[in-house]
mmCIF file of C-alpha atoms in Angstrom:
data_model
loop_
_atom_site.group_PDB
_atom_site.id
_atom_site.type_symbol
_atom_site.label_atom_id
_atom_site.label_comp_id
_atom_site.label_asym_id
_atom_site.label_seq_id
_atom_site.Cartn_x
_atom_site.Cartn_y
_atom_site.Cartn_z
ATOM 1 C CA UNK A 167 0.000 0.000 0.000
ATOM 2 C CA UNK A 168 2.882 2.397 0.744
ATOM 3 C CA UNK A 169 4.132 2.110 -2.833
ATOM 4 C CA UNK A 170 0.654 2.796 -4.150
ATOM 5 C CA UNK A 171 0.292 5.879 -1.978
ATOM 6 C CA UNK A 172 3.670 7.125 -3.235
ATOM 7 C CA UNK A 173 2.456 6.841 -6.804
ATOM 8 C CA UNK A 174 -0.733 8.643 -5.791
ATOM 9 C CA UNK A 175 1.376 11.518 -4.502
ATOM 10 C CA UNK A 176 3.039 11.780 -7.897
ATOM 11 C CA UNK A 177 -0.324 11.597 -9.600
ATOM 12 C CA UNK A 178 -1.724 14.724 -7.997
ATOM 13 C CA UNK A 179 1.405 16.720 -7.293
ATOM 14 C CA UNK A 180 2.051 17.009 -11.007
ATOM 15 C CA UNK A 181 -0.961 17.142 -12.484
ATOM 16 C CA UNK A 182 -24.251 13.859 -13.912
ATOM 17 C CA UNK A 183 -26.677 11.394 -12.567
ATOM 18 C CA UNK A 184 -29.644 10.202 -14.620
ATOM 19 C CA UNK A 185 -32.924 11.017 -12.895
ATOM 20 C CA UNK A 186 -36.558 10.176 -13.423
ATOM 21 C CA UNK A 187 -38.357 13.519 -13.105
ATOM 22 C CA UNK A 188 -38.602 16.181 -15.781
ATOM 23 C CA UNK A 189 -36.803 19.412 -14.796
ATOM 24 C CA UNK A 190 -39.051 22.435 -14.660
ATOM 25 C CA UNK A 191 -36.771 24.617 -16.810
ATOM 26 C CA UNK A 192 -34.330 24.189 -19.668
ATOM 27 C CA UNK A 193 -31.871 26.735 -18.226
ATOM 28 C CA UNK A 194 -28.739 24.962 -17.003
ATOM 29 C CA UNK A 195 -26.984 27.902 -15.330
ATOM 30 C CA UNK A 196 -27.004 31.671 -15.214
ATOM 31 C CA UNK A 197 -26.141 33.284 -18.561
ATOM 32 C CA UNK A 198 -22.713 34.744 -19.272
ATOM 33 C CA UNK A 199 -22.591 38.534 -19.736
ATOM 34 C CA UNK A 200 -22.701 39.581 -23.385
ATOM 35 C CA UNK A 201 -19.800 42.009 -22.944
ATOM 36 C CA UNK A 202 -16.261 40.983 -22.006
ATOM 37 C CA UNK A 203 -16.210 39.928 -18.363
ATOM 38 C CA UNK A 204 -14.191 38.558 -15.478
ATOM 39 C CA UNK A 205 -14.347 34.897 -14.499
ATOM 40 C CA UNK A 206 -17.695 33.812 -13.074
ATOM 41 C CA UNK A 207 -18.447 30.540 -11.280
ATOM 42 C CA UNK A 208 -21.673 28.831 -12.310
ATOM 43 C CA UNK A 209 -23.825 26.147 -10.703
ATOM 44 C CA UNK A 210 -25.484 24.061 -13.425
ATOM 45 C CA UNK A 211 -29.078 22.938 -13.199
ATOM 46 C CA UNK A 212 -30.345 19.578 -14.517
ATOM 47 C CA UNK A 213 -30.718 19.354 -18.284
ATOM 48 C CA UNK A 214 -32.870 17.102 -20.432
ATOM 49 C CA UNK A 215 -30.949 15.760 -23.421
ATOM 50 C CA UNK A 216 -32.951 13.380 -25.552
ATOM 51 C CA UNK A 217 -34.858 11.112 -23.193
ATOM 52 C CA UNK A 218 -32.386 11.468 -20.321
ATOM 53 C CA UNK A 219 -31.973 14.001 -17.573
ATOM 54 C CA UNK A 220 -28.454 14.869 -16.464
ATOM 55 C CA UNK A 221 -27.577 16.370 -13.087
ATOM 56 C CA UNK A 222 -23.969 17.434 -12.566
ATOM 57 C CA UNK A 223 -22.181 15.939 -9.559
ATOM 58 C CA UNK A 224 -18.740 15.277 -8.152
ATOM 59 C CA UNK A 225 -17.701 11.776 -7.055
ATOM 60 C CA UNK A 226 -19.708 11.727 -3.807
ATOM 61 C CA UNK A 227 -16.939 9.583 -2.329
ATOM 62 C CA UNK A 228 -17.341 9.089 1.438
ATOM 63 C CA UNK A 229 -16.680 12.359 3.231
ATOM 64 C CA UNK A 230 -16.735 14.540 0.102
ATOM 65 C CA UNK A 231 -19.020 17.301 -1.141
ATOM 66 C CA UNK A 232 -20.818 16.272 -4.364
ATOM 67 C CA UNK A 233 -21.541 19.858 -5.470
ATOM 68 C CA UNK A 234 -20.273 20.619 -8.989
ATOM 69 C CA UNK A 235 -19.634 24.077 -10.444
ATOM 70 C CA UNK A 236 -17.790 25.355 -13.485
ATOM 71 C CA UNK A 237 -16.193 28.632 -14.570
ATOM 72 C CA UNK A 238 -16.540 30.866 -17.629
ATOM 73 C CA UNK A 239 -15.537 34.292 -18.896
ATOM 74 C CA UNK A 240 -16.459 36.325 -21.960
ATOM 75 C CA UNK A 241 -13.542 37.493 -24.099
ATOM 76 C CA UNK A 242 -13.390 40.279 -26.644
ATOM 77 C CA UNK A 243 -13.003 37.958 -29.648
ATOM 78 C CA UNK A 244 -15.528 35.480 -31.048
ATOM 79 C CA UNK A 245 -13.269 32.533 -30.203
ATOM 80 C CA UNK A 246 -13.749 30.062 -27.342
ATOM 81 C CA UNK A 247 -11.403 27.899 -25.265
ATOM 82 C CA UNK A 248 -12.967 24.829 -23.644
ATOM 83 C CA UNK A 249 -10.535 23.634 -20.964
ATOM 84 C CA UNK A 250 -10.880 20.354 -19.051
ATOM 85 C CA UNK A 251 -8.937 20.349 -15.794
ATOM 86 C CA UNK A 252 -6.915 17.406 -14.502
ATOM 87 C CA UNK A 253 -6.407 15.648 -11.194
ATOM 88 C CA UNK A 254 -5.683 11.914 -11.192
ATOM 89 C CA UNK A 255 -8.063 9.003 -11.690
ATOM 90 C CA UNK A 256 -9.462 5.955 -9.908
ATOM 91 C CA UNK A 257 -10.878 2.672 -11.159
ATOM 92 C CA UNK A 258 -10.776 0.017 -8.413
ATOM 93 C CA UNK A 259 -11.199 -0.609 -4.676
ATOM 94 C CA UNK A 260 -7.785 0.805 -3.756
ATOM 95 C CA UNK A 261 -7.477 3.844 -5.985
ATOM 96 C CA UNK A 262 -11.045 5.043 -5.423
ATOM 97 C CA UNK A 263 -10.706 4.722 -1.638
ATOM 98 C CA UNK A 264 -8.099 7.507 -1.539
ATOM 99 C CA UNK A 265 -9.540 10.758 -2.921
ATOM 100 C CA UNK A 266 -7.976 14.140 -2.520
ATOM 101 C CA UNK A 267 -10.365 16.453 -0.676
ATOM 102 C CA UNK A 268 -10.566 20.201 -0.186
ATOM 103 C CA UNK A 269 -9.254 20.039 3.382
ATOM 104 C CA UNK A 270 -5.996 18.319 2.407
ATOM 105 C CA UNK A 271 -3.058 20.505 3.340
ATOM 106 C CA UNK A 272 -0.904 19.081 0.543
ATOM 107 C CA UNK A 273 -1.675 18.991 -3.154
ATOM 108 C CA UNK A 274 -0.314 15.456 -3.561
ATOM 109 C CA UNK A 275 -2.721 13.500 -1.344
ATOM 110 C CA UNK A 276 -4.891 10.823 -2.911
ATOM 111 C CA UNK A 277 -5.192 9.243 -6.327
ATOM 112 C CA UNK A 278 -7.834 11.648 -7.672
ATOM 113 C CA UNK A 279 -9.751 14.779 -6.801
ATOM 114 C CA UNK A 280 -12.974 13.583 -5.190
ATOM 115 C CA UNK A 281 -14.518 17.037 -4.779
ATOM 116 C CA UNK A 282 -13.887 20.592 -5.877
ATOM 117 C CA UNK A 283 -10.851 22.080 -4.163
ATOM 118 C CA UNK A 284 -9.712 25.708 -3.721
ATOM 119 C CA UNK A 285 -7.213 25.528 -6.582
ATOM 120 C CA UNK A 286 -9.976 24.543 -9.052
ATOM 121 C CA UNK A 287 -10.050 28.213 -9.944
ATOM 122 C CA UNK A 288 -8.682 29.629 -13.196
ATOM 123 C CA UNK A 289 -7.938 32.926 -11.440
ATOM 124 C CA UNK A 290 -5.086 31.141 -9.644
ATOM 125 C CA UNK A 291 -3.527 29.611 -12.776
ATOM 126 C CA UNK A 292 -0.857 30.811 -15.170
ATOM 127 C CA UNK A 293 0.062 29.701 -18.697
ATOM 128 C CA UNK A 294 -2.922 30.187 -21.002
ATOM 129 C CA UNK A 295 -4.834 31.622 -18.021
ATOM 130 C CA UNK A 296 -2.405 34.569 -17.774
ATOM 131 C CA UNK A 297 -4.637 36.952 -19.692
ATOM 132 C CA UNK A 298 -2.230 39.890 -19.382
ATOM 133 C CA UNK A 299 0.679 38.190 -21.142
ATOM 134 C CA UNK A 300 1.073 39.492 -24.721
ATOM 135 C CA UNK A 301 2.531 36.111 -25.753
ATOM 136 C CA UNK A 302 -0.677 34.329 -24.755
ATOM 137 C CA UNK A 303 -2.359 33.362 -28.050
ATOM 138 C CA UNK A 304 -5.794 33.014 -26.380
ATOM 139 C CA UNK A 305 -5.734 36.032 -24.072
ATOM 140 C CA UNK A 306 -8.671 37.654 -25.902
ATOM 141 C CA UNK A 307 -10.769 34.478 -26.177
ATOM 142 C CA UNK A 308 -13.791 33.444 -24.163
ATOM 143 C CA UNK A 309 -13.199 30.512 -21.806
ATOM 144 C CA UNK A 310 -15.173 27.640 -20.343
ATOM 145 C CA UNK A 311 -13.247 25.948 -17.522
ATOM 146 C CA UNK A 312 -14.509 22.462 -16.599
ATOM 147 C CA UNK A 313 -13.289 21.303 -13.150
ATOM 148 C CA UNK A 314 -12.632 17.623 -12.490
ATOM 149 C CA UNK A 315 -13.846 15.675 -9.464
ATOM 150 C CA UNK A 316 -15.152 12.307 -10.726
ATOM 151 C CA UNK A 317 -12.034 10.126 -11.085
ATOM 152 C CA UNK A 318 -12.936 9.105 -14.661
ATOM 153 C CA UNK A 319 -10.972 11.515 -16.892
ATOM 154 C CA UNK A 320 -14.216 13.415 -17.640
ATOM 155 C CA UNK A 321 -15.507 10.359 -19.498
ATOM 156 C CA UNK A 322 -17.655 8.258 -17.169
ATOM 157 C CA UNK A 323 -21.399 7.744 -16.957
ATOM 158 C CA UNK A 324 -21.731 5.279 -14.092
ATOM 159 C CA UNK A 325 -22.370 4.724 -10.403
ATOM 160 C CA UNK A 326 -19.641 2.266 -9.437
ATOM 161 C CA UNK A 327 -19.586 0.084 -6.328
ATOM 162 C CA UNK A 328 -16.321 -0.579 -4.510
ATOM 163 C CA UNK A 329 -15.071 -2.001 -1.202
ATOM 164 C CA UNK A 330 -12.599 -0.148 0.994
ATOM 165 C CA UNK A 331 -9.550 -2.461 1.301
ATOM 166 C CA UNK A 332 -8.753 -1.263 4.837
ATOM 167 C CA UNK A 333 -12.231 -1.428 6.409
ATOM 168 C CA UNK A 334 -14.073 -3.806 4.047
ATOM 169 C CA UNK A 335 -16.860 -1.212 3.964
ATOM 170 C CA UNK A 336 -18.728 -0.840 0.663
ATOM 171 C CA UNK A 337 -18.853 2.565 -0.965
ATOM 172 C CA UNK A 338 -19.943 4.092 -4.264
ATOM 173 C CA UNK A 339 -18.366 6.596 -6.623
ATOM 174 C CA UNK A 340 -20.275 8.726 -9.088
ATOM 175 C CA UNK A 341 -18.139 8.465 -12.209
ATOM 176 C CA UNK A 342 -20.185 11.131 -13.982
ATOM 177 C CA UNK A 343 -17.584 13.217 -15.786
ATOM 178 C CA UNK A 344 -19.201 12.683 -19.184
ATOM 179 C CA UNK A 345 -22.617 13.558 -17.788
ATOM 180 C CA UNK A 346 -21.235 16.710 -16.166
ATOM 181 C CA UNK A 347 -19.901 18.013 -19.436
ATOM 182 C CA UNK A 348 -23.153 17.304 -21.238
ATOM 183 C CA UNK A 349 -24.784 19.758 -18.822
ATOM 184 C CA UNK A 350 -22.010 22.310 -19.375
ATOM 185 C CA UNK A 351 -22.348 21.890 -23.139
ATOM 186 C CA UNK A 352 -26.056 22.707 -22.940
ATOM 187 C CA UNK A 353 -25.083 25.937 -21.210
ATOM 188 C CA UNK A 354 -22.527 26.628 -23.956
ATOM 189 C CA UNK A 355 -25.197 26.068 -26.596
ATOM 190 C CA UNK A 356 -27.252 28.857 -25.013
ATOM 191 C CA UNK A 357 -24.361 31.279 -24.457
ATOM 192 C CA UNK A 358 -22.119 31.088 -27.539
ATOM 193 C CA UNK A 359 -23.395 31.694 -31.050
ATOM 194 C CA UNK A 360 -21.249 30.324 -33.897
ATOM 195 C CA UNK A 361 -17.694 30.935 -32.619
ATOM 196 C CA UNK A 362 -15.112 31.726 -35.288
ATOM 197 C CA UNK A 363 -12.678 29.267 -33.677
ATOM 198 C CA UNK A 364 -12.775 26.781 -30.812
ATOM 199 C CA UNK A 365 -9.813 25.349 -28.923
ATOM 200 C CA UNK A 366 -10.756 22.159 -27.072
ATOM 201 C CA UNK A 367 -7.988 21.369 -24.641
ATOM 202 C CA UNK A 368 -7.121 20.013 -21.216
ATOM 203 C CA UNK A 369 -4.277 18.950 -18.966
ATOM 204 C CA UNK A 370 -3.568 15.426 -17.682
ATOM 205 C CA UNK A 371 -6.977 13.801 -17.118
ATOM 206 C CA UNK A 372 -8.381 16.814 -18.923
ATOM 207 C CA UNK A 373 -6.522 15.868 -22.103
ATOM 208 C CA UNK A 374 -8.620 12.689 -22.188
ATOM 209 C CA UNK A 375 -11.754 14.723 -21.544
ATOM 210 C CA UNK A 376 -10.952 17.016 -24.459
ATOM 211 C CA UNK A 377 -10.691 13.993 -26.756
ATOM 212 C CA UNK A 378 -13.831 12.324 -25.395
ATOM 213 C CA UNK A 379 -16.011 15.395 -25.891
ATOM 214 C CA UNK A 380 -14.491 16.913 -29.024
ATOM 215 C CA UNK A 381 -17.133 15.328 -31.259
ATOM 216 C CA UNK A 382 -19.990 16.516 -29.042
ATOM 217 C CA UNK A 383 -18.628 20.058 -29.126
ATOM 218 C CA UNK A 384 -18.391 19.934 -32.915
ATOM 219 C CA UNK A 385 -21.970 18.656 -33.100
ATOM 220 C CA UNK A 386 -23.126 21.799 -31.285
ATOM 221 C CA UNK A 387 -20.679 24.150 -33.054
ATOM 222 C CA UNK A 388 -20.028 22.652 -36.499
ATOM 223 C CA UNK A 389 -18.868 25.870 -38.177
ATOM 224 C CA UNK A 390 -15.616 27.797 -37.915
ATOM 225 C CA UNK A 391 -12.130 26.510 -37.219
ATOM 226 C CA UNK A 392 -11.466 23.993 -34.466
ATOM 227 C CA UNK A 393 -8.343 22.672 -32.761
ATOM 228 C CA UNK A 394 -7.854 19.977 -30.123
ATOM 229 C CA UNK A 395 -4.697 20.139 -27.979
ATOM 230 C CA UNK A 396 -4.014 17.438 -25.400
ATOM 231 C CA UNK A 397 -1.572 18.346 -22.622
ATOM 232 C CA UNK A 398 0.127 15.370 -20.952
ATOM 233 C CA UNK A 399 -2.489 12.727 -21.669
ATOM 234 C CA UNK A 400 -0.932 10.385 -24.220
ATOM 235 C CA UNK A 401 -3.296 7.424 -23.955
ATOM 236 C CA UNK A 402 -0.615 4.952 -22.862
ATOM 237 C CA UNK A 403 -2.643 2.410 -20.880
ATOM 238 C CA UNK A 404 -2.808 -1.364 -20.425
ATOM 239 C CA UNK A 405 -5.412 -3.838 -21.754
ATOM 240 C CA UNK A 406 -6.483 -4.639 -18.187
ATOM 241 C CA UNK A 407 -7.119 -0.966 -17.541
ATOM 242 C CA UNK A 408 -9.240 -0.749 -20.684
ATOM 243 C CA UNK A 409 -11.559 -3.409 -19.269
ATOM 244 C CA UNK A 410 -11.807 -1.662 -15.890
ATOM 245 C CA UNK A 411 -12.321 1.710 -17.568
ATOM 246 C CA UNK A 412 -15.294 0.355 -19.447
ATOM 247 C CA UNK A 413 -16.866 -1.717 -16.678
ATOM 248 C CA UNK A 414 -16.481 0.784 -13.818
ATOM 249 C CA UNK A 415 -16.725 4.097 -15.644
ATOM 250 C CA UNK A 416 -18.910 3.117 -18.617
ATOM 251 C CA UNK A 417 -16.543 5.121 -20.819
ATOM 252 C CA UNK A 418 -18.781 7.381 -22.880
ATOM 253 C CA UNK A 419 -17.276 8.005 -26.318
ATOM 254 C CA UNK A 420 -19.716 9.328 -28.961
ATOM 255 C CA UNK A 421 -20.873 6.609 -31.353
ATOM 256 C CA UNK A 422 -21.182 8.996 -34.294
ATOM 257 C CA UNK A 423 -17.380 9.362 -34.235
ATOM 258 C CA UNK A 424 -16.159 6.023 -32.882
ATOM 259 C CA UNK A 425 -18.851 3.672 -34.141
ATOM 260 C CA UNK A 426 -21.411 1.424 -32.422
ATOM 261 C CA UNK A 427 -18.679 -0.264 -30.361
ATOM 262 C CA UNK A 428 -17.165 3.063 -29.297
ATOM 263 C CA UNK A 429 -16.355 1.808 -25.805
ATOM 264 C CA UNK A 430 -13.910 -0.702 -27.273
ATOM 265 C CA UNK A 431 -11.730 2.092 -28.677
ATOM 266 C CA UNK A 432 -8.334 1.969 -26.980
ATOM 267 C CA UNK A 433 -6.925 5.102 -25.377
ATOM 268 C CA UNK A 434 -4.000 5.234 -27.796
ATOM 269 C CA UNK A 435 -6.338 5.233 -30.816
ATOM 270 C CA UNK A 436 -8.805 7.957 -29.844
ATOM 271 C CA UNK A 437 -6.939 11.020 -31.129
ATOM 272 C CA UNK A 438 -6.027 9.410 -34.460
ATOM 273 C CA UNK A 439 -9.660 8.428 -35.003
ATOM 274 C CA UNK A 440 -10.765 11.977 -34.245
ATOM 275 C CA UNK A 441 -8.250 13.353 -36.739
ATOM 276 C CA UNK A 442 -9.549 10.983 -39.406
ATOM 277 C CA UNK A 443 -13.181 11.880 -38.692
ATOM 278 C CA UNK A 444 -12.504 15.636 -38.807
ATOM 279 C CA UNK A 445 -9.886 16.035 -41.577
ATOM 280 C CA UNK A 446 -10.327 19.816 -41.755
ATOM 281 C CA UNK A 447 -9.698 20.326 -38.027
ATOM 282 C CA UNK A 448 -6.340 20.254 -36.260
ATOM 283 C CA UNK A 449 -5.214 17.886 -33.526
ATOM 284 C CA UNK A 450 -2.107 18.090 -31.375
ATOM 285 C CA UNK A 451 -0.485 16.658 -28.255
ATOM 286 C CA UNK A 452 2.208 17.842 -25.857
ATOM 287 C CA UNK A 453 4.225 15.723 -23.445
ATOM 288 C CA UNK A 454 7.646 15.480 -21.884
ATOM 289 C CA UNK A 455 9.782 12.498 -22.820
ATOM 290 C CA UNK A 456 9.759 10.989 -19.320
ATOM 291 C CA UNK A 457 6.559 12.320 -17.732
ATOM 292 C CA UNK A 458 6.748 10.968 -14.182
ATOM 293 C CA UNK A 459 3.004 11.190 -13.530
ATOM 294 C CA UNK A 460 1.901 9.438 -16.709
ATOM 295 C CA UNK A 461 4.455 6.675 -16.162
ATOM 296 C CA UNK A 462 3.355 6.434 -12.521
ATOM 297 C CA UNK A 463 -0.219 5.745 -13.549
ATOM 298 C CA UNK A 464 1.076 3.233 -16.091
ATOM 299 C CA UNK A 465 2.670 1.420 -13.153
ATOM 300 C CA UNK A 466 -0.628 1.516 -11.236
ATOM 301 C CA UNK A 467 -2.254 -0.127 -14.245
ATOM 302 C CA UNK A 468 0.143 -3.050 -13.914
ATOM 303 C CA UNK A 469 2.883 -2.169 -16.402
ATOM 304 C CA UNK A 470 6.360 -3.474 -15.569
ATOM 305 C CA UNK A 471 9.415 -1.222 -15.889
ATOM 306 C CA UNK A 472 6.800 1.469 -16.287
ATOM 307 C CA UNK A 473 9.060 4.481 -16.789
ATOM 308 C CA UNK A 474 10.996 2.990 -19.688
ATOM 309 C CA UNK A 475 7.945 1.192 -21.070
ATOM 310 C CA UNK A 476 5.815 4.329 -20.989
ATOM 311 C CA UNK A 477 8.420 6.415 -22.829
ATOM 312 C CA UNK A 478 8.884 3.758 -25.511
ATOM 313 C CA UNK A 479 5.133 3.349 -26.079
ATOM 314 C CA UNK A 480 4.523 7.101 -26.060
ATOM 315 C CA UNK A 481 7.187 7.697 -28.726
ATOM 316 C CA UNK A 482 5.912 4.859 -30.912
ATOM 317 C CA UNK A 483 2.349 6.143 -30.658
ATOM 318 C CA UNK A 484 3.317 9.722 -31.538
ATOM 319 C CA UNK A 485 5.110 8.552 -34.665
ATOM 320 C CA UNK A 486 2.140 6.392 -35.663
ATOM 321 C CA UNK A 487 -0.289 9.315 -35.294
ATOM 322 C CA UNK A 488 1.951 11.584 -37.350
ATOM 323 C CA UNK A 489 2.028 9.008 -40.133
ATOM 324 C CA UNK A 490 -1.666 8.217 -39.928
ATOM 325 C CA UNK A 491 -3.117 11.743 -39.849
ATOM 326 C CA UNK A 492 -1.891 14.713 -41.877
ATOM 327 C CA UNK A 493 -3.770 17.052 -39.519
ATOM 328 C CA UNK A 494 -1.988 15.835 -36.355
ATOM 329 C CA UNK A 495 1.042 17.529 -34.770
ATOM 330 C CA UNK A 496 3.017 16.942 -31.569
ATOM 331 C CA UNK A 497 5.478 18.728 -29.322
ATOM 332 C CA UNK A 498 7.814 16.416 -27.373
ATOM 333 C CA UNK A 499 9.747 18.238 -24.646
ATOM 334 C CA UNK A 500 12.685 17.162 -22.521
ATOM 335 C CA UNK A 501 12.360 16.139 -18.882
ATOM 336 C CA UNK A 502 9.936 14.495 -16.450
ATOM 337 C CA UNK A 503 7.517 17.322 -15.673
ATOM 338 C CA UNK A 504 3.767 16.880 -16.039
ATOM 339 C CA UNK A 505 1.505 19.377 -17.871
ATOM 340 C CA UNK A 506 2.268 22.816 -19.269
ATOM 341 C CA UNK A 507 -0.881 24.789 -20.081
ATOM 342 C CA UNK A 508 -1.588 26.010 -16.519
ATOM 343 C CA UNK A 509 2.010 26.915 -15.647
ATOM 344 C CA UNK A 510 4.727 29.498 -16.472
ATOM 345 C CA UNK A 511 6.466 26.724 -18.428
ATOM 346 C CA UNK A 512 4.016 27.491 -21.240
ATOM 347 C CA UNK A 513 6.185 30.539 -22.023
ATOM 348 C CA UNK A 514 9.593 29.091 -21.065
ATOM 349 C CA UNK A 515 9.520 25.706 -22.828
ATOM 350 C CA UNK A 516 11.626 25.507 -25.990
ATOM 351 C CA UNK A 517 13.450 22.170 -25.749
ATOM 352 C CA UNK A 518 11.503 20.947 -28.772
ATOM 353 C CA UNK A 519 13.433 23.362 -30.973
ATOM 354 C CA UNK A 520 10.881 26.195 -30.896
ATOM 355 C CA UNK A 521 9.139 28.176 -28.136
ATOM 356 C CA UNK A 522 6.048 26.247 -27.131
ATOM 357 C CA UNK A 523 3.817 29.337 -26.815
ATOM 358 C CA UNK A 524 4.597 30.348 -30.391
ATOM 359 C CA UNK A 525 4.078 26.757 -31.566
ATOM 360 C CA UNK A 526 0.575 26.823 -30.069
ATOM 361 C CA UNK A 527 -0.057 30.208 -31.670
ATOM 362 C CA UNK A 528 0.861 28.754 -35.069
ATOM 363 C CA UNK A 529 -1.424 25.803 -34.428
ATOM 364 C CA UNK A 530 -4.299 28.235 -33.944
ATOM 365 C CA UNK A 531 -3.589 30.744 -36.691
ATOM 366 C CA UNK A 532 -1.413 29.429 -39.512
ATOM 367 C CA UNK A 533 -0.713 26.452 -41.703
ATOM 368 C CA UNK A 534 0.147 23.393 -39.643
ATOM 369 C CA UNK A 535 3.303 23.941 -37.556
ATOM 370 C CA UNK A 536 6.079 21.381 -37.665
ATOM 371 C CA UNK A 537 6.227 18.411 -35.334
ATOM 372 C CA UNK A 538 8.719 19.327 -32.625
ATOM 373 C CA UNK A 539 10.854 17.043 -30.455
ATOM 374 C CA UNK A 540 13.734 17.407 -28.028
ATOM 375 C CA UNK A 541 17.066 16.145 -29.358
ATOM 376 C CA UNK A 542 18.452 12.861 -28.008
ATOM 377 C CA UNK A 543 16.107 12.930 -25.021
ATOM 378 C CA UNK A 544 14.343 9.566 -25.267
ATOM 379 C CA UNK A 545 17.399 7.568 -24.184
ATOM 380 C CA UNK A 546 18.200 9.903 -21.304
ATOM 381 C CA UNK A 547 18.684 8.142 -17.975
ATOM 382 C CA UNK A 548 16.073 9.203 -15.444
ATOM 383 C CA UNK A 549 15.460 8.354 -11.814
ATOM 384 C CA UNK A 550 12.413 6.154 -11.497
ATOM 385 C CA UNK A 551 11.064 4.002 -8.653
ATOM 386 C CA UNK A 552 8.712 1.880 -10.700
#
């Protein structure tokens, strides 16, 4: 258990329920001001979508607050960033029994965020959230910030039943990340009219959420330019994890993109399939060569020699996506750090042979930028305990 808790520390240091009654109103949250505005926090109301009703919720793990809220701001341009936040994951008795909660003094406790925490606030973040930096390519855009508190990389639609390994007590987790975003997307439908460009992005677990929901966002906003950028979520997982992901989370990929057996799509294939389905859109991924958090989760999934194995699989997958999709690009940076979009590293990173901030700007505004990669960094010796 001590080794597992150590990996959980790495995981977080770096990084809607179906009802039976019809809601009385369609409104899913207060409207966003029409003029440019500061960040506002919104509490979503239930939304009917088709023949289902979705109510946003956090994990409701024992001792946590299930209340879910999201953030938004109106920019001066007609472009929109949809950002999915990160914060670990859980999928079995052990990992789901150790959530991070708001009262935790450290930011590396637990395997996943089980409730909203004080730092789930874009006002406290840097990188693309530094709206005063002239190098920020999205400083004038509107934003929708989707917090993460369901342990399912924003992609679950399930109430899962687990047993605490220390007490043998049963408990449930609301893996409702996919349902939560459906509610947020209904709010977006009412508050944004035909954006000129949309950036769908996210960090860590949020990178998976961006990929899961990209097709749904394009269904609502089919016009204009669109880009998906995944930050430190490469889809390197094990076959055993794929089974647990599907059985415990009910992984909710859209069938109109991934087919009738969408749930069988492996994590390493999702972005390439998106790029093929939307050939006129742009898709990109960022990662470091030896991301300690991603390799730590690979170890939790049962991979042996996880650090070396993760790096090898990540590099192979990036090359395969580049060859498979002409509209896919990647930026491979040196080191072991995890995520870039919420940090000052967004402006400092250049180990791929070009400044990362300018590379993202080109992704949004010009012909496809080049694939970028650090030189001779894959074989670098790194310290790793798993």
